[in-house]
Amino acid sequence: MMNESIASKMSIGGHPIHPMLIHFPVAALIGLIGTDLAYALTADYFWARAGLWLAGVGTLGGWLSGSVGLLDLLIVPQIRRLITAWCHAVLAVMLLSLASLNWLLRIGAAEQAILPWGLYLSLLSGLAIAATSFLGGQLVYDHAIGVDFEEAPEPPQPE
């Protein structure tokens, strides 16, 4: 880890906004996999309707969070210099494209869109979430973006 952190310009009271916002869309898009599988097993319209809502929340929330992350990428020179940040951004755009397509396919035809393409897009989005999240974690833990060392407690020393 670096000895110096990289401050986020898109923050509230020193707390970066992008990591605060990303949890809800990720949870919605991961939940979408579950609703698609539940619909495939039961053919109950409830799961199709729930999937439509999860796809919408995941997509709109992802675009909001991604916009905040993009502003940090463009505004902060130290972040712009990191290849990991650009890879994270490119994967996030690909993920948001998949999520947007998945949601748009479901509007007006929630049941018909699930099998096979909705489920396929949901699973592919899940893989994209895993890769994007891995790179986001590297930005925080390896490059210390948005980490405040002054507030962090000292780790215990092994005896």
Short mmCIF file of the C-alpha atoms (twelve columns), coordinates in Angstrom:
data_MODEL
# 
_entry.id   MODEL 
# 
loop_
_atom_site.group_PDB 
_atom_site.id 
_atom_site.type_symbol 
_atom_site.label_atom_id 
_atom_site.label_alt_id 
_atom_site.label_comp_id 
_atom_site.label_asym_id 
_atom_site.label_seq_id 
_atom_site.Cartn_x 
_atom_site.Cartn_y 
_atom_site.Cartn_z 
_atom_site.pdbx_PDB_model_num 
ATOM 1   C CA . MET A 1   0.000   0.000   0.000   1 
ATOM 2   C CA . MET A 2   1.122   3.543   -0.574  1 
ATOM 3   C CA . ASN A 3   2.145   5.816   2.299   1 
ATOM 4   C CA . GLU A 4   0.071   8.640   0.878   1 
ATOM 5   C CA . SER A 5   -3.628  8.550   0.107   1 
ATOM 6   C CA . ILE A 6   -5.366  10.075  -2.887  1 
ATOM 7   C CA . ALA A 7   -8.218  12.346  -1.834  1 
ATOM 8   C CA . SER A 8   -11.532 12.144  -3.652  1 
ATOM 9   C CA . LYS A 9   -12.865 15.495  -4.852  1 
ATOM 10  C CA . MET A 10  -16.388 14.071  -4.963  1 
ATOM 11  C CA . SER A 11  -16.829 13.676  -1.219  1 
ATOM 12  C CA . ILE A 12  -18.927 14.826  1.708   1 
ATOM 13  C CA . GLY A 13  -16.942 15.658  4.821   1 
ATOM 14  C CA . GLY A 14  -13.956 13.764  3.445   1 
ATOM 15  C CA . HIS A 15  -16.018 10.652  2.708   1 
ATOM 16  C CA . PRO A 16  -16.000 9.664   -1.008  1 
ATOM 17  C CA . ILE A 17  -19.485 9.561   -2.530  1 
ATOM 18  C CA . HIS A 18  -18.878 6.875   -5.195  1 
ATOM 19  C CA . PRO A 19  -18.256 4.034   -2.704  1 
ATOM 20  C CA . MET A 20  -21.322 5.145   -0.718  1 
ATOM 21  C CA . LEU A 21  -23.617 4.976   -3.753  1 
ATOM 22  C CA . ILE A 22  -22.407 1.809   -5.464  1 
ATOM 23  C CA . HIS A 23  -23.714 -0.728  -2.927  1 
ATOM 24  C CA . PHE A 24  -27.405 -0.371  -3.799  1 
ATOM 25  C CA . PRO A 25  -27.094 -0.851  -7.572  1 
ATOM 26  C CA . VAL A 26  -24.715 -3.782  -7.077  1 
ATOM 27  C CA . ALA A 27  -27.142 -5.415  -4.645  1 
ATOM 28  C CA . ALA A 28  -30.044 -4.845  -7.057  1 
ATOM 29  C CA . LEU A 29  -28.199 -6.341  -10.039 1 
ATOM 30  C CA . ILE A 30  -27.039 -9.353  -8.008  1 
ATOM 31  C CA . GLY A 31  -30.613 -9.777  -6.735  1 
ATOM 32  C CA . LEU A 32  -31.774 -9.704  -10.351 1 
ATOM 33  C CA . ILE A 33  -29.977 -12.999 -10.949 1 
ATOM 34  C CA . GLY A 34  -32.017 -14.516 -8.137  1 
ATOM 35  C CA . THR A 35  -35.344 -13.204 -9.426  1 
ATOM 36  C CA . ASP A 36  -34.568 -14.459 -12.937 1 
ATOM 37  C CA . LEU A 37  -33.733 -17.924 -11.609 1 
ATOM 38  C CA . ALA A 38  -36.872 -17.888 -9.439  1 
ATOM 39  C CA . TYR A 39  -38.990 -16.980 -12.475 1 
ATOM 40  C CA . ALA A 40  -37.314 -19.715 -14.542 1 
ATOM 41  C CA . LEU A 41  -38.208 -22.269 -11.849 1 
ATOM 42  C CA . THR A 42  -41.738 -21.088 -10.969 1 
ATOM 43  C CA . ALA A 43  -43.042 -19.034 -13.925 1 
ATOM 44  C CA . ASP A 44  -44.631 -16.748 -11.300 1 
ATOM 45  C CA . TYR A 45  -45.205 -13.211 -12.628 1 
ATOM 46  C CA . PHE A 46  -44.167 -11.775 -9.250  1 
ATOM 47  C CA . TRP A 47  -40.522 -12.643 -10.007 1 
ATOM 48  C CA . ALA A 48  -40.710 -11.012 -13.436 1 
ATOM 49  C CA . ARG A 49  -42.110 -7.811  -11.929 1 
ATOM 50  C CA . ALA A 50  -39.529 -7.846  -9.114  1 
ATOM 51  C CA . GLY A 51  -36.796 -8.362  -11.705 1 
ATOM 52  C CA . LEU A 52  -38.021 -5.380  -13.700 1 
ATOM 53  C CA . TRP A 53  -37.749 -3.177  -10.599 1 
ATOM 54  C CA . LEU A 54  -34.335 -4.543  -9.632  1 
ATOM 55  C CA . ALA A 55  -33.049 -4.008  -13.169 1 
ATOM 56  C CA . GLY A 56  -34.298 -0.402  -13.088 1 
ATOM 57  C CA . VAL A 57  -32.887 0.382   -9.645  1 
ATOM 58  C CA . GLY A 58  -29.585 -1.270  -10.529 1 
ATOM 59  C CA . THR A 59  -29.282 0.566   -13.830 1 
ATOM 60  C CA . LEU A 60  -30.302 4.036   -12.654 1 
ATOM 61  C CA . GLY A 61  -28.326 3.745   -9.423  1 
ATOM 62  C CA . GLY A 62  -25.322 2.480   -11.350 1 
ATOM 63  C CA . TRP A 63  -25.425 5.415   -13.745 1 
ATOM 64  C CA . LEU A 64  -25.654 7.845   -10.817 1 
ATOM 65  C CA . SER A 65  -22.768 6.227   -8.949  1 
ATOM 66  C CA . GLY A 66  -20.754 5.845   -12.139 1 
ATOM 67  C CA . SER A 67  -21.182 9.530   -12.955 1 
ATOM 68  C CA . VAL A 68  -19.734 10.473  -9.565  1 
ATOM 69  C CA . GLY A 69  -16.840 8.034   -10.071 1 
ATOM 70  C CA . LEU A 70  -16.215 9.437   -13.556 1 
ATOM 71  C CA . LEU A 71  -15.991 12.967  -12.163 1 
ATOM 72  C CA . ASP A 72  -13.328 11.804  -9.687  1 
ATOM 73  C CA . LEU A 73  -11.451 10.090  -12.522 1 
ATOM 74  C CA . LEU A 74  -11.492 13.223  -14.653 1 
ATOM 75  C CA . ILE A 75  -10.870 15.806  -11.913 1 
ATOM 76  C CA . VAL A 76  -8.142  14.162  -9.795  1 
ATOM 77  C CA . PRO A 77  -4.807  13.866  -11.670 1 
ATOM 78  C CA . GLN A 78  -3.450  11.148  -9.346  1 
ATOM 79  C CA . ILE A 79  -6.445  8.939   -10.148 1 
ATOM 80  C CA . ARG A 80  -6.183  9.664   -13.884 1 
ATOM 81  C CA . ARG A 81  -2.608  8.331   -13.865 1 
ATOM 82  C CA . LEU A 82  -3.663  4.894   -12.606 1 
ATOM 83  C CA . ILE A 83  -4.192  2.166   -15.188 1 
ATOM 84  C CA . THR A 84  -6.347  0.337   -12.641 1 
ATOM 85  C CA . ALA A 85  -8.718  3.335   -12.509 1 
ATOM 86  C CA . TRP A 86  -9.143  3.342   -16.291 1 
ATOM 87  C CA . CYS A 87  -9.695  -0.440  -16.371 1 
ATOM 88  C CA . HIS A 88  -12.275 -0.065  -13.579 1 
ATOM 89  C CA . ALA A 89  -14.016 2.692   -15.551 1 
ATOM 90  C CA . VAL A 90  -14.086 0.725   -18.825 1 
ATOM 91  C CA . LEU A 91  -15.491 -2.374  -17.099 1 
ATOM 92  C CA . ALA A 92  -18.073 -0.212  -15.306 1 
ATOM 93  C CA . VAL A 93  -19.253 1.247   -18.619 1 
ATOM 94  C CA . MET A 94  -19.550 -2.261  -20.065 1 
ATOM 95  C CA . LEU A 95  -21.494 -3.355  -16.971 1 
ATOM 96  C CA . LEU A 96  -23.836 -0.371  -17.204 1 
ATOM 97  C CA . SER A 97  -24.398 -1.082  -20.887 1 
ATOM 98  C CA . LEU A 98  -25.407 -4.670  -20.078 1 
ATOM 99  C CA . ALA A 99  -27.648 -3.541  -17.219 1 
ATOM 100 C CA . SER A 100 -29.286 -0.856  -19.373 1 
ATOM 101 C CA . LEU A 101 -30.000 -3.318  -22.173 1 
ATOM 102 C CA . ASN A 102 -31.372 -5.827  -19.675 1 
ATOM 103 C CA . TRP A 103 -33.712 -3.238  -18.169 1 
ATOM 104 C CA . LEU A 104 -34.868 -1.878  -21.533 1 
ATOM 105 C CA . LEU A 105 -35.689 -5.395  -22.757 1 
ATOM 106 C CA . ARG A 106 -37.928 -5.906  -19.721 1 
ATOM 107 C CA . ILE A 107 -39.938 -2.674  -19.952 1 
ATOM 108 C CA . GLY A 108 -43.356 -3.572  -21.336 1 
ATOM 109 C CA . ALA A 109 -42.539 -7.288  -21.583 1 
ATOM 110 C CA . ALA A 110 -41.120 -8.357  -18.234 1 
ATOM 111 C CA . GLU A 111 -42.020 -12.052 -18.586 1 
ATOM 112 C CA . GLN A 112 -41.013 -12.508 -22.212 1 
ATOM 113 C CA . ALA A 113 -37.598 -10.879 -21.726 1 
ATOM 114 C CA . ILE A 114 -36.336 -13.181 -18.973 1 
ATOM 115 C CA . LEU A 115 -35.762 -16.423 -20.854 1 
ATOM 116 C CA . PRO A 116 -33.216 -16.706 -22.291 1 
ATOM 117 C CA . TRP A 117 -31.765 -13.211 -22.838 1 
ATOM 118 C CA . GLY A 118 -32.686 -11.567 -19.543 1 
ATOM 119 C CA . LEU A 119 -31.134 -14.377 -17.526 1 
ATOM 120 C CA . TYR A 120 -28.079 -14.425 -19.781 1 
ATOM 121 C CA . LEU A 121 -27.590 -10.650 -19.397 1 
ATOM 122 C CA . SER A 122 -28.097 -10.902 -15.629 1 
ATOM 123 C CA . LEU A 123 -25.430 -13.602 -15.307 1 
ATOM 124 C CA . LEU A 124 -23.037 -11.697 -17.552 1 
ATOM 125 C CA . SER A 125 -23.665 -8.575  -15.462 1 
ATOM 126 C CA . GLY A 126 -22.842 -10.587 -12.345 1 
ATOM 127 C CA . LEU A 127 -19.459 -11.520 -13.822 1 
ATOM 128 C CA . ALA A 128 -18.840 -7.902  -14.802 1 
ATOM 129 C CA . ILE A 129 -19.726 -6.822  -11.245 1 
ATOM 130 C CA . ALA A 130 -17.142 -9.250  -9.846  1 
ATOM 131 C CA . ALA A 131 -14.369 -7.955  -12.112 1 
ATOM 132 C CA . THR A 132 -15.288 -4.293  -11.651 1 
ATOM 133 C CA . SER A 133 -15.530 -4.699  -7.877  1 
ATOM 134 C CA . PHE A 134 -12.137 -6.386  -7.744  1 
ATOM 135 C CA . LEU A 135 -10.553 -3.404  -9.507  1 
ATOM 136 C CA . GLY A 136 -12.474 -0.956  -7.298  1 
ATOM 137 C CA . GLY A 137 -11.113 -2.749  -4.260  1 
ATOM 138 C CA . GLN A 138 -7.597  -2.424  -5.630  1 
ATOM 139 C CA . LEU A 139 -8.116  1.323   -6.004  1 
ATOM 140 C CA . VAL A 140 -9.069  1.603   -2.334  1 
ATOM 141 C CA . TYR A 141 -6.751  -0.950  -0.721  1 
ATOM 142 C CA . ASP A 142 -3.689  -0.778  -2.996  1 
ATOM 143 C CA . HIS A 143 -3.804  2.856   -4.157  1 
ATOM 144 C CA . ALA A 144 -5.527  4.358   -1.081  1 
ATOM 145 C CA . ILE A 145 -8.083  6.400   -3.002  1 
ATOM 146 C CA . GLY A 146 -10.343 8.092   -0.470  1 
ATOM 147 C CA . VAL A 147 -8.493  6.600   2.507   1 
ATOM 148 C CA . ASP A 148 -7.746  8.925   5.418   1 
ATOM 149 C CA . PHE A 149 -4.644  7.612   7.200   1 
ATOM 150 C CA . GLU A 150 -4.970  10.176  9.990   1 
ATOM 151 C CA . GLU A 151 -8.316  8.698   11.076  1 
ATOM 152 C CA . ALA A 152 -7.360  5.048   10.580  1 
ATOM 153 C CA . PRO A 153 -6.260  3.174   13.682  1 
ATOM 154 C CA . GLU A 154 -2.810  1.626   13.709  1 
ATOM 155 C CA . PRO A 155 -2.891  -2.078  12.917  1 
ATOM 156 C CA . PRO A 156 -1.853  -4.325  15.804  1 
ATOM 157 C CA . GLN A 157 1.761   -5.471  15.670  1 
ATOM 158 C CA . PRO A 158 2.410   -9.236  15.862  1 
ATOM 159 C CA . GLU A 159 4.345   -10.303 18.921  1 
# 
